[in-house]
Structure formats: structure tokens, C-alpha cells
């Protein structure tokens, strides 16, 4: 692999690959040459710093790294998450073909289908008012209590599918900060509220603490006996759920081969299903399944996750760009960047390769973003003129769900396309001077002002276009990004499916709680931590 990476670096150094503006001038068919399409989903990467040779090298890199073989190992249930001794089979959760998927010789599909059927019965029962609260009133509000993968997926997707939301209102409580649950409970009537405690492990301190607060809320307002009818749970740890006191017919399981950040397709999707209904949830799974098949079978230059992963790797490790911005021109995808932060950074923020040696070069980039057009009036200044190059990923639907506001959608599209064009084209000093001359500025002032109006251009971006953000399209989009993370993980040579990096902070927090509570002294703490504890406790008095 190293030889190909060196070839890529040489190619970048010796060709004008990074002069994207010149590449467009030289090839009027660049859009056709560097875009790929899967049904209505178009990926335009013509504004990336690539040429045909570089794409061929990236294809060789993927072949050399064994992406296709590792992809099959994932889809067929091999224990690729070897540090936790687990298969990685979120794809089985959306395996609409229902073909057998074996883990340790056992087909997991019957269990997957059984949980999906139980979820559907429960969700439709809540939506139809057949399953009520303890006083017989219809459930009007559902509160999902979970964090990380047990929160971000359903929270992001519920917002994304707002036009399909015809079930009870949904609320998401994640932060251990009591303000989060207090502000949520303040808006709710206990009689008509259902809490879903969502935790893969059922040990996460934030979720367990918030669940206990919610339990007290119901018990104090409606009595201890009412608790059962106002709670449901989603977990892999069924024994722990039982100990919490949630009745078994309200517990929806999943399995250790589903990573938290890949769990939206499992029972963790229950709040989404309650919001949009079982049929729309099925369409969401179908969209992801379509992307799975595409990823598994499409040739490299037509394979969207392969291309996205290869380009992500290239931007990070050949061009050395440390971050990437995800910029949905879709207000309903406003939580998508946050969702991708967990998906991408928890998966690929690793320092050692699968053989335990340090990663050569870099692993995953910082992922961040906000929806357009809002970001344009905030941080785009830095993307256009700052000293760091930040590859951008734009996404936009051809149509919204507000035909009466078509003009606003056209404005949205115009802005999205303008941004990627501006990043690519930039504005030279000559062009800046010419504009100022036209505006009638005197020559001395032009020399002074023009440099500030220069844009270097040649700033890479990828644009995704899709027809409309339906459940199917959302499922397909999320699966696309999941597989891009997979491809990059293989190229980095890491295990994308564990997350040991979150453990140390958790351990230290557990040790610090008695110190913060004043039950233990600050002996043994570093001077900064001890000093901060003392100041906080004196200010709290
Ligand atoms: O701390 C990180 C993490 O383990 C994530 O990977 C996970 O999505 C989140 O915490 C929540 O975990 P759980 O679903 O077990 O409560």
C-alpha cells in the first residue's frame, strides 16, 4: 500500500491535480467524468482535486488494502470487531431480502424479524391509542432517554422525516445535566407520556440517571403502580432491563453485533417508528438495504461508498486536510453532522492499526458542519479564505415538501451550487482588481483593498443530489456514510468498530464523583483537577 500512497503523493506533486479550476477549463466533460449515480442519488466529485490517474491509483489502493474482501467479511458475519470479539452486522437489521445471515453458524434473521414485528405492534398500538398510559389516556408524548448511538440516530432521523411524522410528539433526553430532563419534563403531562429507556449496555450513567429521574416523575405523580405503563426499554442487556422493572413485553432487544453508532436500524429506531409508523420505518430500512447491495456489487467507479471513502482517505492522508465539513442544504438534516461526528469520529479516531502498531500517516479527520444556508453566515468565511483547506460535502434535494414555497427551495439550491462553485473557482487578484475598477474605485485604494477580496479557489468539495428526503432516501444516505467510514477504516488499517477511547474519561468521572460530592478528598488528583474541584465547591456553597 505504501508504494501506492507514495505514487499518489508524487502524482499530486508533479501534476496540476490540485488546480481544480484549471481542470474544469481543460475538460468540458469533467462533470460526466467525475460523477457517479445510484438511482436518483448523484455524487458529483468533479470539484475534488483528482484526475483519472489519481482515481486509478485510489482504486488500486482499495484493492491492495482488501476493501472488497473485508466488506464481504463484514456482510457475512465474520468477527471483524476482533478487540471486542464481535461480528459487525447492522446490515442484517435491514436485510430486506431476508437471506440467511449467520453468526456462529446461526441465522440471525428470524430474531431480527421477530423484534421488528414486536416493535411494529407496539409502535402501531401507541399510535392508534390502543396502548395507553395508566389512566387510559392516549400517549401524546414519547421521551427517548439515551445517549450517543442510543440518541443521535433516532433524534436526527425523526427531525429529518418531519413531513412523515404523524404519531405522538417526540422528545430526546441525553445529557446527564439535570437541565435537559428538567426542561423536558416541564412541558409534559405524566398521564400521556411514555419514556423509552434506550441503552445497548443499560449501564450508561447518563441514561440510567435520567431514567431514574423519569421514573420518580411518574411514580410521584401517578403512583408506583403506574410506572410499568409509562416505560419501555431498548437494550441488549435484557437481565439489567428486568432489574430496572420494565415488563418483558415492553422490552425490545438487539444484539452485541450491532454497534451503538450503527444501531438506528435496530430497536433503537423504536421512537422513529412511533413517529412515522411501521411502513415508513420499513421504507427507511429498504433504502439502507439498497445502498448495502450497491456497495457490495457496484464496480469501483460507480460505487458511491467506495468513491466517498477513497476520496476521504485521499484528502486526509495524501493532501493532509485535517477536517471535513458536512453541509446539508436541508434544514431537516440539521442533526446529520452531529450524527456523522459519532459515526465517523468514534469509528475512525484510532491511533493503532489492527496489528497493534501506530497508524502510518493519519486516521480519521475531524468531521463537523451545519446546514446551509445558516453556515454561510457563520463559518464559511474560513472555508473560503482561511489558511486551512477544508473539503466540503454538500447535499441537496431536488424538491422539498413545501410545493407552495418552491421559490425558497430554488434559493436554497442556488446557494448550495454557488458555494461549491465559489470554492472551486475562487477569485484572482486580477479579477478582484477588475471588479473594483468597474465599481469606480481609485487605483491606490484598489491596490490596498484588492488582496482582501482574493479567494484562492481550488478548494475541494463533493455534492450529493437526491430527489427528495423520503424515508427511503434517508436510509440510503445514512448507509452510504456508514460504508464510507468502513472503507476509510480499512484504508487506515484500523478496527472501526470498537471505542476504547471513551473509557478513560468514564473511569475518571466515576472516581471523581465522591471527590466532587465532598465525600472524598482531593489527594491523588493532579493539581489542576484538585484546584478546580475546590473552586467549584466553594462557588456552590
Ligand atoms: O461512550 C460511548 C458509547 O459507548 C457509544 O459508543 C454508545 O453509542 C453510547 O456510549 C451509549 O451507550 P449505550 O447505548 O450502551 O447506553
Coordinates of C-alpha atoms in Angstrom, one line a residue, residues 122-395:
X122 CA -46.0 -1.7 20.0
X123 CA -45.5 1.4 17.8
X124 CA -48.8 1.0 16.0
X125 CA -50.5 0.3 19.3
X126 CA -49.2 3.6 20.7
X127 CA -50.0 5.5 17.5
X128 CA -53.6 4.1 17.4
X129 CA -54.2 4.8 21.1
X130 CA -54.7 1.0 21.8
X131 CA -51.7 1.0 24.2
X132 CA -52.4 3.8 26.6
X133 CA -51.0 5.3 29.8
X134 CA -52.0 4.1 33.3
X135 CA -55.2 6.3 33.3
X136 CA -56.3 5.1 29.9
X137 CA -55.4 8.2 28.1
X138 CA -53.7 8.2 24.7
X139 CA -50.0 8.7 24.7
X140 CA -49.3 12.1 23.2
X141 CA -45.5 12.4 24.0
X142 CA -42.7 9.9 23.8
X143 CA -39.4 10.7 25.6
X144 CA -36.4 8.8 24.4
X145 CA -33.8 8.6 27.2
X146 CA -30.4 7.5 25.7
X147 CA -27.1 9.0 24.6
X148 CA -24.6 8.6 21.8
X149 CA -25.8 5.9 19.4
X150 CA -28.9 5.5 21.5
X151 CA -29.9 9.1 20.9
X152 CA -28.3 10.7 17.9
X153 CA -29.8 8.3 15.3
X154 CA -33.5 8.5 16.3
X155 CA -33.1 12.2 17.1
X156 CA -31.5 13.0 13.7
X157 CA -33.9 10.8 11.7
X158 CA -37.1 12.0 13.4
X159 CA -36.2 15.6 12.5
X160 CA -35.2 14.6 9.0
X161 CA -38.5 12.8 8.4
X162 CA -40.7 15.5 9.9
X163 CA -43.1 15.5 6.9
X164 CA -43.9 11.9 7.7
X165 CA -44.3 12.4 11.4
X166 CA -47.9 11.7 12.2
X167 CA -47.5 9.9 15.6
X168 CA -47.1 11.3 19.1
X169 CA -44.6 14.2 19.7
X170 CA -41.1 13.0 20.4
X171 CA -38.5 14.3 22.9
X172 CA -34.9 13.3 23.3
X173 CA -33.1 13.5 26.7
X174 CA -29.4 12.6 26.6
X175 CA -27.3 14.8 28.8
X176 CA -26.6 14.0 32.4
X177 CA -27.0 17.7 33.0
X178 CA -30.3 17.8 35.0
X179 CA -31.3 20.8 33.0
X180 CA -32.0 18.5 30.0
X181 CA -34.6 16.3 31.6
X182 CA -36.0 19.1 33.8
X183 CA -36.7 21.3 30.8
X184 CA -38.3 18.3 29.0
X185 CA -40.5 17.2 31.9
X186 CA -41.7 20.7 32.5
X187 CA -43.6 20.5 29.2
X188 CA -45.1 17.1 29.7
X189 CA -48.2 15.6 31.4
X190 CA -47.3 12.3 33.1
X191 CA -50.7 10.6 32.1
X192 CA -49.9 10.9 28.4
X193 CA -46.2 10.4 28.4
X194 CA -44.2 7.3 27.5
X195 CA -40.5 7.0 28.3
X196 CA -38.3 4.7 26.3
X197 CA -35.0 3.9 28.0
X198 CA -32.6 3.2 25.3
X199 CA -29.2 1.8 26.1
X200 CA -27.3 -1.0 24.5
X201 CA -25.5 -1.8 27.7
X202 CA -28.1 -0.5 30.2
X203 CA -25.2 0.8 32.3
X204 CA -24.5 4.2 30.8
X205 CA -24.5 6.6 33.7
X206 CA -26.3 9.4 31.9
X207 CA -29.1 7.2 30.7
X208 CA -29.6 5.4 34.0
X209 CA -29.6 8.6 35.9
X210 CA -32.1 10.3 33.6
X211 CA -34.2 7.1 33.6
X212 CA -34.3 7.1 37.4
X213 CA -35.4 10.8 37.4
X214 CA -38.2 10.0 34.9
X215 CA -39.3 7.0 37.0
X216 CA -39.6 9.3 40.0
X217 CA -41.6 11.8 37.9
X218 CA -44.2 9.1 37.0
X219 CA -44.2 7.4 40.4
X220 CA -44.7 10.7 42.3
X221 CA -47.4 12.0 40.0
X222 CA -49.3 8.7 39.2
X223 CA -48.2 6.3 41.8
X224 CA -45.7 3.4 41.8
X225 CA -48.1 1.0 40.1
X226 CA -48.4 3.3 37.1
X227 CA -44.7 3.1 36.2
X228 CA -45.0 0.0 34.1
X229 CA -47.4 1.6 31.6
X230 CA -45.3 4.6 31.1
X231 CA -42.0 2.9 30.3
X232 CA -40.5 0.7 27.6
X233 CA -36.8 -0.2 27.0
X234 CA -34.4 -1.0 24.2
X235 CA -31.3 -2.9 25.1
X236 CA -29.0 -5.9 24.5
X237 CA -28.8 -6.4 28.3
X238 CA -32.2 -7.9 29.0
X239 CA -31.3 -9.0 32.5
X240 CA -30.5 -5.4 33.5
X241 CA -33.7 -4.1 32.0
X242 CA -35.6 -6.7 34.0
X243 CA -33.9 -5.5 37.2
X244 CA -34.9 -1.9 36.4
X245 CA -38.5 -3.1 36.5
X246 CA -39.7 -2.8 32.9
X247 CA -42.2 -5.6 31.8
X248 CA -40.8 -8.0 29.3
X249 CA -43.4 -7.3 26.7
X250 CA -42.2 -3.7 26.6
X251 CA -38.5 -4.6 26.1
X252 CA -37.1 -4.6 22.6
X253 CA -33.8 -6.4 22.3
X254 CA -30.9 -6.2 19.9
X255 CA -27.5 -7.9 19.8
X256 CA -23.9 -7.3 20.6
X257 CA -23.1 -7.4 16.8
X258 CA -24.8 -4.0 16.4
X259 CA -22.5 -1.2 17.3
X260 CA -24.1 1.7 19.2
X261 CA -23.4 4.2 16.4
X262 CA -24.8 1.7 13.9
X263 CA -28.0 0.9 15.8
X264 CA -30.7 3.2 14.3
X265 CA -31.8 0.2 12.3
X266 CA -32.4 -1.9 15.4
X267 CA -35.0 -1.4 18.2
X268 CA -33.1 1.8 18.9
X269 CA -35.2 3.1 16.0
X270 CA -38.4 2.5 18.0
X271 CA -39.1 6.2 18.7
X272 CA -38.7 6.9 15.0
X273 CA -41.1 4.1 14.2
X274 CA -43.6 5.5 16.7
X275 CA -43.3 8.9 15.0
X276 CA -43.6 7.9 11.3
X277 CA -45.2 4.5 11.5
X278 CA -44.0 1.0 10.7
X279 CA -44.4 1.3 6.9
X280 CA -42.2 4.4 6.7
X281 CA -39.7 2.7 9.0
X282 CA -39.7 -0.3 6.7
X283 CA -39.0 2.1 3.7
X284 CA -36.1 3.6 5.7
X285 CA -34.7 0.1 6.1
X286 CA -35.3 -0.6 2.5
X287 CA -33.3 2.5 1.5
X288 CA -30.3 1.3 3.6
X289 CA -30.6 -2.2 2.1
X290 CA -30.5 -0.8 -1.4
X291 CA -27.2 1.0 -0.5
X292 CA -25.9 -2.2 1.0
X293 CA -26.4 -4.0 -2.3
X294 CA -24.9 -1.2 -4.2
X295 CA -21.9 -1.1 -2.0
X296 CA -21.5 -4.8 -2.3
X297 CA -21.8 -5.2 -6.0
X298 CA -21.1 -1.9 -7.9
X299 CA -17.7 -1.5 -9.6
X300 CA -15.3 1.0 -8.0
X301 CA -16.0 4.0 -10.3
X302 CA -19.8 3.5 -9.9
X303 CA -19.7 2.7 -6.2
X304 CA -20.6 5.7 -4.1
X305 CA -19.4 4.5 -0.7
X306 CA -16.1 3.3 -2.3
X307 CA -15.6 6.6 -4.0
X308 CA -16.5 8.6 -0.9
X309 CA -14.2 6.6 1.3
X310 CA -11.3 6.6 -1.2
X311 CA -11.7 10.4 -1.6
X312 CA -11.9 10.9 2.2
X313 CA -8.7 8.9 2.6
X314 CA -7.0 10.9 -0.2
X315 CA -8.0 14.2 1.3
X316 CA -6.8 13.1 4.8
X317 CA -3.6 11.2 4.0
X318 CA -2.4 12.4 0.7
X319 CA -3.4 16.1 0.7
X320 CA -3.2 16.3 4.5
X321 CA -6.5 18.0 5.1
X322 CA -7.3 17.6 8.8
X323 CA -11.1 18.2 8.8
X324 CA -14.1 17.9 6.6
X325 CA -17.3 19.9 6.7
X326 CA -20.6 18.2 6.1
X327 CA -23.0 20.9 4.8
X328 CA -26.6 19.7 4.2
X329 CA -28.7 22.2 2.3
X330 CA -31.6 20.6 4.0
X331 CA -32.8 22.1 7.3
X332 CA -34.3 18.8 8.3
X333 CA -30.8 17.3 8.1
X334 CA -29.6 19.8 10.7
X335 CA -28.6 17.0 13.1
X336 CA -26.9 14.9 10.4
X337 CA -23.4 16.5 11.0
X338 CA -23.7 15.6 14.7
X339 CA -24.8 12.1 13.8
X340 CA -21.8 11.7 11.5
X341 CA -19.5 13.0 14.1
X342 CA -20.2 10.0 16.3
X343 CA -20.4 7.6 13.3
X344 CA -17.1 8.8 11.8
X345 CA -15.0 10.0 14.7
X346 CA -15.9 7.2 17.2
X347 CA -15.2 4.7 14.4
X348 CA -12.1 6.1 12.8
X349 CA -10.5 8.2 15.6
X350 CA -7.9 5.5 16.3
X351 CA -4.1 5.5 16.8
X352 CA -3.2 1.9 16.2
X353 CA -3.7 -0.4 13.3
X354 CA -5.3 -3.9 13.6
X355 CA -1.9 -5.4 14.3
X356 CA -1.3 -3.0 17.2
X357 CA 1.3 -0.8 15.5
X358 CA 0.9 3.0 15.2
X359 CA -1.2 4.2 12.3
X360 CA 1.1 5.4 9.5
X361 CA 0.0 8.9 8.5
X362 CA -3.4 9.9 9.9
X363 CA -6.6 8.2 10.8
X364 CA -10.0 9.8 10.6
X365 CA -10.4 13.6 10.1
X366 CA -12.4 15.9 12.3
X367 CA -16.0 16.0 11.0
X368 CA -18.1 19.0 11.5
X369 CA -20.8 21.0 9.9
X370 CA -24.1 22.8 10.0
X371 CA -26.9 23.1 7.5
X372 CA -26.8 25.7 4.7
X373 CA -27.6 28.4 4.3
X374 CA -27.1 29.2 8.0
X375 CA -23.4 28.2 7.9
X376 CA -22.8 30.7 5.1
X377 CA -23.4 33.5 7.6
X378 CA -21.2 32.0 10.2
X379 CA -18.1 29.9 9.4
X380 CA -17.9 29.8 5.6
X381 CA -15.6 32.8 5.6
X382 CA -12.9 30.5 6.9
X383 CA -13.7 27.8 4.4
X384 CA -13.3 30.3 1.6
X385 CA -10.4 32.4 2.7
X386 CA -8.9 30.8 5.8
X387 CA -5.4 29.3 5.7
X388 CA -6.6 25.7 6.1
X389 CA -8.2 23.8 3.2
X390 CA -11.4 22.1 4.4
X391 CA -13.0 19.7 1.9
X392 CA -16.8 20.2 2.0
X393 CA -19.6 17.8 1.4
X394 CA -22.8 19.4 0.2
X395 CA -26.1 17.7 -0.1

